[in-house]
mmCIF file of C-alpha atoms in Angstrom:
data_model
loop_
_atom_site.group_PDB
_atom_site.id
_atom_site.type_symbol
_atom_site.label_atom_id
_atom_site.label_comp_id
_atom_site.label_asym_id
_atom_site.label_seq_id
_atom_site.Cartn_x
_atom_site.Cartn_y
_atom_site.Cartn_z
ATOM 1 C CA MET F 1286 2.778 -12.042 16.625
ATOM 2 C CA LYS F 1287 1.420 -11.472 20.095
ATOM 3 C CA LYS F 1288 -0.398 -8.202 19.474
ATOM 4 C CA PHE F 1289 -1.413 -6.078 16.548
ATOM 5 C CA VAL F 1290 -3.376 -3.052 17.731
ATOM 6 C CA PHE F 1291 -2.033 0.039 15.952
ATOM 7 C CA LYS F 1292 -1.401 1.974 19.121
ATOM 8 C CA GLU F 1293 1.887 3.570 18.059
ATOM 9 C CA THR F 1294 3.313 4.317 14.652
ATOM 10 C CA ARG F 1295 6.585 5.982 13.911
ATOM 11 C CA PHE F 1296 8.533 6.939 10.841
ATOM 12 C CA LEU F 1297 11.731 4.911 10.399
ATOM 13 C CA THR F 1298 13.582 6.079 7.384
ATOM 14 C CA SER F 1299 13.521 6.771 3.611
ATOM 15 C CA ALA F 1300 15.520 4.838 1.097
ATOM 16 C CA ILE F 1301 16.390 4.611 -2.587
ATOM 17 C CA ASP F 1302 17.687 1.085 -2.630
ATOM 18 C CA GLN F 1303 18.138 -2.094 -0.488
ATOM 19 C CA LYS F 1304 21.196 -0.719 1.233
ATOM 20 C CA GLY F 1305 19.158 2.103 2.614
ATOM 21 C CA CYS F 1306 16.174 -0.016 3.835
ATOM 22 C CA PRO F 1307 15.924 -0.554 7.557
ATOM 23 C CA LYS F 1308 16.630 -3.941 9.091
ATOM 24 C CA GLY F 1309 13.101 -3.858 10.568
ATOM 25 C CA LEU F 1310 13.843 -6.022 13.577
ATOM 26 C CA GLY F 1311 11.474 -6.759 16.322
ATOM 27 C CA PRO F 1312 12.172 -6.931 20.134
ATOM 28 C CA ASP F 1313 13.275 -10.580 19.624
ATOM 29 C CA GLY F 1314 15.878 -9.469 17.001
ATOM 30 C CA LYS F 1315 13.972 -11.199 14.090
ATOM 31 C CA PRO F 1316 12.746 -9.254 11.018
ATOM 32 C CA LEU F 1317 9.206 -7.950 11.329
ATOM 33 C CA PRO F 1318 6.677 -8.713 8.604
ATOM 34 C CA GLU F 1319 6.480 -5.897 6.006
ATOM 35 C CA ILE F 1320 3.651 -4.618 3.930
ATOM 36 C CA ALA F 1321 4.156 -2.493 0.837
ATOM 37 C CA VAL F 1322 1.554 0.078 -0.161
ATOM 38 C CA ALA F 1323 1.206 0.752 -3.881
ATOM 39 C CA GLY F 1324 -0.900 2.538 -6.334
ATOM 40 C CA ARG F 1325 -0.929 5.116 -9.147
ATOM 41 C CA SER F 1326 -0.077 8.753 -8.357
ATOM 42 C CA ASN F 1327 -2.923 10.618 -6.567
ATOM 43 C CA VAL F 1328 -4.755 7.440 -5.576
ATOM 44 C CA GLY F 1329 -4.711 8.688 -1.899
ATOM 45 C CA LYS F 1330 -1.918 6.521 -0.390
ATOM 46 C CA SER F 1331 -0.630 9.145 2.018
ATOM 47 C CA SER F 1332 -4.059 10.174 3.238
ATOM 48 C CA LEU F 1333 -5.112 6.498 3.774
ATOM 49 C CA LEU F 1334 -1.950 5.670 5.622
ATOM 50 C CA ASN F 1335 -2.445 8.586 8.045
ATOM 51 C CA HIS F 1336 -6.031 7.485 8.578
ATOM 52 C CA LEU F 1337 -4.992 3.858 8.961
ATOM 53 C CA PHE F 1338 -2.214 4.780 11.446
ATOM 54 C CA GLY F 1339 -4.514 7.122 13.322
ATOM 55 C CA VAL F 1340 -1.913 9.841 13.220
ATOM 56 C CA GLN F 1341 -2.326 13.163 11.508
ATOM 57 C CA ASN F 1342 0.407 14.258 9.000
ATOM 58 C CA LEU F 1343 2.779 11.424 9.795
ATOM 59 C CA VAL F 1344 2.760 10.614 6.140
ATOM 60 C CA LYS F 1345 3.189 13.758 4.030
ATOM 61 C CA THR F 1346 0.262 14.498 1.749
ATOM 62 C CA SER F 1347 0.006 16.847 -1.225
ATOM 63 C CA GLN F 1348 -2.461 18.024 -3.896
ATOM 64 C CA LYS F 1349 0.146 17.391 -6.490
ATOM 65 C CA PRO F 1350 0.700 13.793 -7.719
ATOM 66 C CA GLY F 1351 4.183 12.310 -7.104
ATOM 67 C CA LYS F 1352 4.724 13.648 -3.521
ATOM 68 C CA THR F 1353 6.224 10.225 -2.480
ATOM 69 C CA ARG F 1354 9.482 9.883 -4.265
ATOM 70 C CA LEU F 1355 11.317 7.400 -2.035
ATOM 71 C CA LEU F 1356 10.681 4.149 -0.220
ATOM 72 C CA ASN F 1357 9.268 5.463 3.142
ATOM 73 C CA PHE F 1358 9.173 3.074 6.058
ATOM 74 C CA PHE F 1359 6.924 3.080 9.176
ATOM 75 C CA LYS F 1360 6.863 0.828 12.157
ATOM 76 C CA VAL F 1361 3.638 -0.099 13.954
ATOM 77 C CA ASP F 1362 3.664 -1.276 17.541
ATOM 78 C CA ASP F 1363 7.029 -3.185 17.067
ATOM 79 C CA ASP F 1364 4.873 -5.698 15.174
ATOM 80 C CA VAL F 1365 4.846 -4.771 11.525
ATOM 81 C CA ILE F 1366 6.463 -2.402 9.003
ATOM 82 C CA PHE F 1367 4.771 -0.520 6.231
ATOM 83 C CA CYS F 1368 6.613 0.669 3.097
ATOM 84 C CA ASP F 1369 4.940 3.473 1.236
ATOM 85 C CA LEU F 1370 6.043 3.164 -2.408
ATOM 86 C CA PRO F 1371 6.238 5.995 -4.910
ATOM 87 C CA GLY F 1372 3.089 6.328 -7.025
ATOM 88 C CA TYR F 1373 3.400 5.102 -10.552
ATOM 89 C CA GLY F 1374 1.808 6.737 -13.639
ATOM 90 C CA PHE F 1375 1.566 10.500 -14.026
ATOM 91 C CA ALA F 1376 3.454 12.558 -11.489
ATOM 92 C CA ASN F 1377 4.476 16.137 -11.419
ATOM 93 C CA VAL F 1378 8.226 15.370 -11.425
ATOM 94 C CA LYS F 1379 11.034 15.256 -13.936
ATOM 95 C CA GLN F 1380 11.016 12.344 -16.412
ATOM 96 C CA GLN F 1381 14.501 11.273 -15.217
ATOM 97 C CA MET F 1382 13.221 10.754 -11.687
ATOM 98 C CA LEU F 1383 10.170 8.917 -12.947
ATOM 99 C CA LYS F 1384 12.508 6.433 -14.776
ATOM 100 C CA SER F 1385 14.450 5.832 -11.539
ATOM 101 C CA TRP F 1386 11.371 4.792 -9.652
ATOM 102 C CA GLY F 1387 10.801 1.642 -11.685
ATOM 103 C CA PRO F 1388 14.117 -0.097 -10.814
ATOM 104 C CA MET F 1389 13.821 1.118 -7.216
ATOM 105 C CA ILE F 1390 10.365 -0.481 -6.758
ATOM 106 C CA GLU F 1391 11.271 -3.564 -8.713
ATOM 107 C CA ASN F 1392 14.330 -4.217 -6.630
ATOM 108 C CA TYR F 1393 12.490 -3.712 -3.373
ATOM 109 C CA ILE F 1394 9.441 -5.922 -4.316
ATOM 110 C CA GLU F 1395 11.658 -8.720 -5.695
ATOM 111 C CA ASN F 1396 14.404 -8.776 -3.075
ATOM 112 C CA ARG F 1397 12.858 -7.658 0.306
ATOM 113 C CA SER F 1398 12.861 -11.032 2.066
ATOM 114 C CA HIS F 1399 10.330 -10.255 4.730
ATOM 115 C CA LEU F 1400 7.821 -8.532 2.475
ATOM 116 C CA LYS F 1401 4.600 -10.365 3.330
ATOM 117 C CA ALA F 1402 1.922 -8.510 1.381
ATOM 118 C CA VAL F 1403 1.066 -5.583 -0.919
ATOM 119 C CA LEU F 1404 -1.822 -3.226 -0.400
ATOM 120 C CA MET F 1405 -2.809 -2.226 -3.882
ATOM 121 C CA LEU F 1406 -4.864 0.983 -3.934
ATOM 122 C CA LEU F 1407 -7.298 1.693 -6.735
ATOM 123 C CA ASP F 1408 -9.383 4.799 -7.196
ATOM 124 C CA ILE F 1409 -12.957 3.693 -7.189
ATOM 125 C CA ARG F 1410 -13.787 6.267 -9.947
ATOM 126 C CA ARG F 1411 -11.436 4.719 -12.495
ATOM 127 C CA THR F 1412 -10.786 1.435 -14.204
ATOM 128 C CA PRO F 1413 -7.266 -0.102 -13.824
ATOM 129 C CA SER F 1414 -4.728 1.673 -15.982
ATOM 130 C CA GLU F 1415 -2.051 -0.045 -18.050
ATOM 131 C CA GLN F 1416 0.426 0.782 -15.168
ATOM 132 C CA ASP F 1417 -2.110 -0.794 -12.634
ATOM 133 C CA LEU F 1418 -2.346 -3.986 -14.649
ATOM 134 C CA ILE F 1419 1.423 -4.282 -15.154
ATOM 135 C CA PHE F 1420 2.109 -3.880 -11.480
ATOM 136 C CA PHE F 1421 -0.753 -6.227 -10.426
ATOM 137 C CA ASN F 1422 0.214 -8.978 -12.871
ATOM 138 C CA TRP F 1423 3.907 -8.668 -11.747
ATOM 139 C CA VAL F 1424 3.098 -8.996 -8.048
ATOM 140 C CA ASN F 1425 0.652 -11.756 -8.852
ATOM 141 C CA HIS F 1426 3.337 -13.550 -10.763
ATOM 142 C CA LEU F 1427 5.671 -13.287 -7.801
ATOM 143 C CA LYS F 1428 2.894 -14.874 -5.651
ATOM 144 C CA ILE F 1429 3.035 -12.081 -3.060
ATOM 145 C CA PRO F 1430 -0.373 -11.836 -1.290
ATOM 146 C CA MET F 1431 -2.331 -8.748 -2.109
ATOM 147 C CA ILE F 1432 -5.260 -6.762 -0.605
ATOM 148 C CA LEU F 1433 -7.190 -4.602 -2.967
ATOM 149 C CA VAL F 1434 -8.138 -1.252 -1.421
ATOM 150 C CA PHE F 1435 -10.674 0.844 -3.408
ATOM 151 C CA THR F 1436 -10.234 4.500 -2.309
ATOM 152 C CA LYS F 1437 -12.438 7.647 -2.473
ATOM 153 C CA ILE F 1438 -15.669 5.709 -2.279
ATOM 154 C CA ASP F 1439 -17.394 8.844 -1.015
ATOM 155 C CA LYS F 1440 -17.112 10.235 -4.490
ATOM 156 C CA LEU F 1441 -19.751 7.797 -5.887
ATOM 157 C CA SER F 1442 -23.128 6.487 -5.004
ATOM 158 C CA LYS F 1443 -23.376 2.994 -3.476
ATOM 159 C CA ASN F 1444 -24.662 1.529 -6.764
ATOM 160 C CA ALA F 1445 -21.808 3.172 -8.708
ATOM 161 C CA VAL F 1446 -19.261 1.908 -6.160
ATOM 162 C CA SER F 1447 -20.652 -1.697 -6.529
ATOM 163 C CA ALA F 1448 -20.633 -1.418 -10.358
ATOM 164 C CA SER F 1449 -17.100 -0.019 -10.376
ATOM 165 C CA VAL F 1450 -15.721 -2.785 -8.089
ATOM 166 C CA LYS F 1451 -17.330 -5.451 -10.432
ATOM 167 C CA LYS F 1452 -15.707 -3.734 -13.391
ATOM 168 C CA ASN F 1453 -12.293 -3.552 -11.745
ATOM 169 C CA LEU F 1454 -12.215 -7.170 -10.658
ATOM 170 C CA ALA F 1455 -13.266 -8.240 -14.103
ATOM 171 C CA LYS F 1456 -10.350 -6.375 -15.619
ATOM 172 C CA LEU F 1457 -7.849 -7.717 -13.045
ATOM 173 C CA GLU F 1458 -9.263 -11.218 -13.608
ATOM 174 C CA ARG F 1459 -9.057 -11.980 -9.844
ATOM 175 C CA ASN F 1460 -12.206 -12.168 -7.780
ATOM 176 C CA ASP F 1461 -10.730 -14.105 -4.966
ATOM 177 C CA LEU F 1462 -8.430 -11.446 -3.341
ATOM 178 C CA PRO F 1463 -9.389 -9.713 -0.027
ATOM 179 C CA LYS F 1464 -10.910 -6.274 -0.932
ATOM 180 C CA VAL F 1465 -11.774 -3.233 1.105
ATOM 181 C CA LEU F 1466 -13.928 -0.158 0.315
ATOM 182 C CA TYR F 1467 -12.228 2.944 1.785
ATOM 183 C CA SER F 1468 -13.027 6.572 2.453
ATOM 184 C CA VAL F 1469 -10.865 8.730 4.595
ATOM 185 C CA LEU F 1470 -13.455 11.563 4.557
ATOM 186 C CA LYS F 1471 -16.285 9.351 5.669
ATOM 187 C CA ASN F 1472 -14.150 7.333 8.066
ATOM 188 C CA GLN F 1473 -14.982 4.110 6.320
ATOM 189 C CA GLY F 1474 -12.875 1.014 5.705
ATOM 190 C CA ARG F 1475 -10.269 1.273 8.477
ATOM 191 C CA LYS F 1476 -11.639 -1.567 10.646
ATOM 192 C CA GLU F 1477 -12.151 -3.750 7.558
ATOM 193 C CA LEU F 1478 -8.604 -3.114 6.317
ATOM 194 C CA LEU F 1479 -7.133 -3.765 9.769
ATOM 195 C CA TYR F 1480 -9.061 -7.030 9.837
ATOM 196 C CA GLU F 1481 -7.709 -8.129 6.460
ATOM 197 C CA ILE F 1482 -4.203 -7.282 7.392
ATOM 198 C CA LYS F 1483 -4.329 -9.023 10.657
ATOM 199 C CA ALA F 1484 -5.924 -12.142 9.106
ATOM 200 C CA LEU F 1485 -3.187 -12.224 6.418
ATOM 201 C CA LEU F 1486 -0.280 -11.840 8.852
ATOM 202 C CA HIS F 1487 -1.662 -14.281 11.428
ATOM 203 C CA ALA F 1488 -2.258 -16.808 8.502
ATOM 204 C CA ASP F 1489 1.344 -16.337 7.573
ATOM 205 C CA ASP F 1490 2.510 -16.964 11.069
ATOM 206 C CA GLU F 1491 0.648 -20.272 11.064
#
């Protein structure tokens, strides 16, 4: 990967299965590395992605949990692709649709050959839920690299943030993963997350 500067991001497509996923090819015709973005409903995935991409409203946001209902793909600088996954847990959608998300996400995570990493978002105000732990342990079992992103840190004091991170890591039983503290409102965490993403992808290139 020659450059990775987040100058231009564009929406590619939405999909419900592998057939609908984009080929995600770079200028050389080879598949680009792909990063999945996951987390429970209302964790702030859409807001974080807009902030990370530096583009307003590219990723649709909503006050209602469950806005993301498909696999949504975004290409950055012809260098990397992000896949925004539907939020798991509570969502303001029909139960039948909720049940369809499990197989959709499972199939994508297990069979997307150029998936290189997962950004797992966790609300700093909460401890990992049962769904968080199931997802985390599953991705960990598949040995897919992860970056933990603690969102909404502006909602707590610095001491409370530190205590919450410690509690979360203890429950996840993994203290060695890259982790980033993020606040869209306070414009915090973007540089740190970009650094971790670049480091991970460049390490994979090597």
